[in-house]
Amino acid sequence: MDGNRRWAKRQGRRAEFGHRSGAENVHRLASLCIQRGITYLTLYAFSTENWKRSEREVRSLMRLLVLYFNKYADELRQEGVRLRFMGDRNGLPPLLIQTMDEAEATSADRDRLQLVIAFNYGGRREIVTAVHSAMKEAIVNGDDIASIDETKFASHFYLPDIPDPDLIIRTGGEKRLSNFLLWQAAYAELYFDDTLWPDFGEDELDSAIADFMSRKRRFGSS
């Protein structure tokens, strides 16, 4: 979801306007994914590094998430969308945490699309947290730490039941992962688009899917 601030700047507006427009695009992309039979969509909404932004912008992003799900949660549920959140909730405003909990609980039985919002998420933090959790579990159970394999380790991630991504799309023209799903992205196909997130729509999504379908995935084999 990259490019909200630049999109707003091009229109002579504040960053908050871009973030609102970007949030409105979430529903549109979720609907497009459902139409195409895509069952998992993970969006990077707020990284652990985004706390470095101005206090005003951070507060605005926190409020925006609450307002967005108060506005669209029922509509998303009716479309069969299960809402989930991935990231560290420590330090987040209580109202935001309550909104996350309610959105997850009330949509838990939906199965057309799992819409995962990565909020206060960082790939490095997720890995470090998983290391601590896996080691603690091994010690409590009296297991040898050397018995922790990839499967056991990955079971300590924020949402261990979510499959690894097939395709990672980055909007806004930057060509890097920026601490997103570092472990899970091991064999993901990467696609970079210059389109700013609020303008990323049906044509752009279909182009990304077509590019993905044209690739031969080897998963390490020849």
Coordinates of C-alpha atoms in Angstrom, one line a residue:
M1 CA 0.0 0.0 0.0
D2 CA 2.8 2.4 -0.9
G3 CA 2.3 5.9 -2.4
N4 CA -0.5 7.4 -0.3
R5 CA 1.5 10.4 0.8
R6 CA 3.0 11.1 -2.7
W7 CA -0.5 10.8 -4.2
A8 CA -1.8 13.4 -1.8
K9 CA 1.1 15.7 -2.4
R10 CA 0.5 15.7 -6.2
Q11 CA -2.9 17.0 -5.5
G12 CA -1.7 19.6 -3.0
R13 CA -3.3 17.9 -0.1
R14 CA -2.0 16.6 3.3
A15 CA -0.8 13.1 3.9
E16 CA -4.0 12.3 5.8
F17 CA -6.0 12.8 2.6
G18 CA -3.8 10.2 0.8
H19 CA -4.2 7.7 3.6
R20 CA -8.0 8.1 3.5
S21 CA -8.0 7.5 -0.3
G22 CA -5.7 4.5 0.2
A23 CA -8.0 3.0 2.8
E24 CA -11.0 3.4 0.4
N25 CA -9.1 1.4 -2.1
V26 CA -8.8 -1.6 0.2
H27 CA -12.5 -2.5 -0.2
R28 CA -12.2 -2.2 -4.0
L29 CA -9.1 -4.5 -4.1
A30 CA -10.8 -7.0 -1.8
S31 CA -13.8 -7.2 -4.1
L32 CA -11.5 -7.7 -7.2
C33 CA -9.7 -10.5 -5.5
I34 CA -12.9 -12.3 -4.7
Q35 CA -14.0 -12.0 -8.3
R36 CA -10.7 -13.6 -9.4
G37 CA -10.9 -16.5 -6.9
I38 CA -8.0 -15.2 -4.8
T39 CA -8.5 -16.4 -1.2
Y40 CA -5.8 -14.5 0.7
L41 CA -4.9 -10.8 0.5
T42 CA -2.4 -9.3 2.9
L43 CA -1.9 -5.5 2.9
Y44 CA 1.0 -3.7 4.6
A45 CA -0.8 -0.9 6.3
F46 CA 1.6 0.3 9.1
S47 CA 5.1 -0.9 9.7
T48 CA 7.1 -0.9 12.9
E49 CA 9.2 1.8 11.3
N50 CA 6.3 4.0 10.6
W51 CA 6.4 5.2 14.2
K52 CA 9.2 7.5 13.0
R53 CA 6.7 9.6 11.1
S54 CA 5.2 12.8 12.7
E55 CA 3.0 12.3 15.7
R56 CA 0.1 13.9 13.8
E57 CA 0.3 11.4 10.9
V58 CA 0.6 8.4 13.2
R59 CA -2.5 9.5 15.2
S60 CA -4.3 10.0 11.9
L61 CA -3.4 6.4 10.8
M62 CA -4.7 5.0 14.0
R63 CA -8.0 6.8 13.8
L64 CA -8.3 5.9 10.2
L65 CA -8.2 2.2 10.8
V66 CA -10.9 2.5 13.4
L67 CA -13.1 4.6 11.2
Y68 CA -12.6 2.4 8.2
F69 CA -13.6 -0.8 9.9
N70 CA -16.6 0.8 11.6
K71 CA -17.7 1.9 8.1
Y72 CA -17.0 -1.2 6.1
A73 CA -16.8 -4.2 8.4
D74 CA -20.4 -5.2 7.9
E75 CA -20.2 -4.8 4.1
L76 CA -17.0 -6.8 3.9
R77 CA -18.5 -9.6 6.0
Q78 CA -21.6 -9.7 3.7
E79 CA -19.2 -10.2 0.8
G80 CA -17.6 -13.2 2.6
V81 CA -14.4 -11.5 3.8
R82 CA -12.7 -12.7 7.0
L83 CA -10.8 -9.9 8.6
R84 CA -7.5 -10.6 10.4
F85 CA -4.7 -8.5 11.7
M86 CA -1.0 -9.3 11.8
G87 CA 1.6 -7.5 14.0
D88 CA 2.5 -6.4 17.5
R89 CA -0.5 -4.9 19.3
N90 CA 1.6 -3.7 22.3
G91 CA 1.4 0.1 22.5
L92 CA -1.5 0.5 20.2
P93 CA -4.5 2.6 21.4
P94 CA -7.1 0.5 23.3
L95 CA -9.9 1.6 20.9
L96 CA -7.9 0.3 18.0
I97 CA -7.2 -3.0 19.6
Q98 CA -10.9 -3.3 20.4
T99 CA -11.8 -2.6 16.8
M100 CA -9.4 -5.3 15.6
D101 CA -10.8 -7.8 18.1
E102 CA -14.4 -7.1 17.1
A103 CA -13.6 -7.2 13.3
E104 CA -11.9 -10.6 13.7
A105 CA -14.5 -12.1 15.9
T106 CA -17.5 -11.1 13.9
S107 CA -16.1 -12.2 10.6
A108 CA -14.5 -15.5 11.7
D109 CA -17.0 -17.7 9.9
R110 CA -16.4 -16.0 6.4
D111 CA -14.4 -17.9 3.9
R112 CA -14.4 -16.3 0.5
L113 CA -11.4 -14.1 1.2
Q114 CA -9.1 -13.7 4.2
L115 CA -8.1 -10.1 4.3
V116 CA -5.0 -9.7 6.5
I117 CA -4.0 -6.2 7.6
A118 CA -0.4 -6.0 8.6
F119 CA -0.4 -3.3 11.2
N120 CA 2.5 -2.4 13.5
Y121 CA 4.2 -5.2 11.6
G122 CA 7.9 -5.8 10.9
G123 CA 9.4 -9.0 9.4
R124 CA 12.4 -8.8 11.7
R125 CA 10.4 -8.3 14.8
E126 CA 8.2 -11.2 13.9
I127 CA 11.2 -13.5 13.5
V128 CA 12.8 -12.3 16.8
T129 CA 9.5 -12.8 18.6
A130 CA 9.2 -16.3 17.1
V131 CA 12.7 -17.2 18.2
H132 CA 11.9 -16.2 21.8
S133 CA 8.6 -18.0 21.8
A134 CA 10.0 -21.2 20.2
M135 CA 12.9 -21.4 22.6
K136 CA 10.6 -20.7 25.6
E137 CA 8.3 -23.5 24.5
A138 CA 11.2 -26.0 24.1
I139 CA 12.6 -25.2 27.5
V140 CA 9.2 -25.5 29.2
N141 CA 8.6 -28.8 27.5
G142 CA 12.1 -30.1 28.3
D143 CA 12.9 -30.4 24.6
D144 CA 16.3 -29.9 23.0
I145 CA 16.5 -26.5 21.4
A146 CA 18.1 -28.2 18.4
S147 CA 14.8 -30.0 17.8
I148 CA 13.2 -26.7 16.6
D149 CA 12.9 -27.1 12.9
E150 CA 11.4 -24.8 10.3
T151 CA 7.9 -26.0 10.8
K152 CA 8.0 -25.7 14.6
F153 CA 9.6 -22.3 14.3
A154 CA 7.1 -20.9 11.8
S155 CA 4.2 -22.0 14.1
H156 CA 5.2 -19.1 16.4
F157 CA 4.6 -16.4 13.8
Y158 CA 1.7 -14.0 14.2
L159 CA -0.6 -15.9 11.9
P160 CA 1.0 -19.4 11.4
D161 CA -2.0 -20.8 9.5
I162 CA -1.7 -18.3 6.7
P163 CA 0.1 -19.8 3.7
D164 CA 3.2 -18.2 2.3
P165 CA 2.5 -15.7 -0.4
D166 CA 2.7 -16.7 -4.0
L167 CA 2.9 -13.1 -5.2
I168 CA 4.1 -9.9 -3.5
I169 CA 3.0 -6.6 -5.3
R170 CA 4.7 -3.4 -4.3
T171 CA 3.1 -0.2 -5.6
G172 CA 4.6 3.3 -5.7
G173 CA 7.8 2.4 -7.7
E174 CA 10.1 1.3 -4.9
K175 CA 11.8 -2.0 -5.5
R176 CA 12.4 -3.5 -2.0
L177 CA 10.5 -5.6 0.6
S178 CA 10.9 -3.0 3.4
N179 CA 10.8 -5.6 6.2
F180 CA 7.6 -7.3 4.9
L181 CA 7.1 -11.0 5.3
L182 CA 10.9 -11.7 5.3
W183 CA 10.6 -15.4 6.2
Q184 CA 7.4 -16.1 4.2
A185 CA 8.6 -14.4 1.1
A186 CA 11.4 -17.0 0.5
Y187 CA 9.8 -18.2 -2.8
A188 CA 7.3 -15.5 -3.5
E189 CA 7.3 -13.9 -6.9
L190 CA 7.9 -10.1 -6.7
Y191 CA 6.1 -7.6 -8.8
F192 CA 6.8 -3.8 -8.7
D193 CA 4.4 -1.3 -10.1
D194 CA 4.9 2.5 -10.4
T195 CA 1.2 3.1 -9.7
L196 CA 0.6 4.9 -6.4
W197 CA -1.7 2.8 -4.1
P198 CA -4.9 4.9 -4.3
D199 CA -4.8 4.5 -8.1
F200 CA -4.0 0.8 -8.1
G201 CA -7.1 -0.8 -9.5
E202 CA -8.5 -3.6 -11.8
D203 CA -6.1 -3.0 -14.8
E204 CA -3.0 -2.9 -12.5
L205 CA -4.1 -6.0 -10.6
D206 CA -4.8 -8.0 -13.8
S207 CA -1.4 -7.0 -15.2
A208 CA 0.3 -8.2 -12.1
I209 CA -1.6 -11.5 -12.2
A210 CA -0.8 -12.0 -15.9
D211 CA 2.9 -11.4 -15.2
F212 CA 2.8 -13.9 -12.4
M213 CA 1.1 -16.5 -14.5
S214 CA 3.7 -16.2 -17.2
R215 CA 6.5 -17.1 -14.8
K216 CA 7.9 -20.6 -14.2
R217 CA 8.2 -21.2 -10.5
R218 CA 11.0 -23.6 -9.6
F219 CA 11.2 -23.4 -5.8
G220 CA 14.9 -24.0 -5.8
S221 CA 14.9 -26.8 -8.4
S222 CA 16.5 -26.6 -11.8

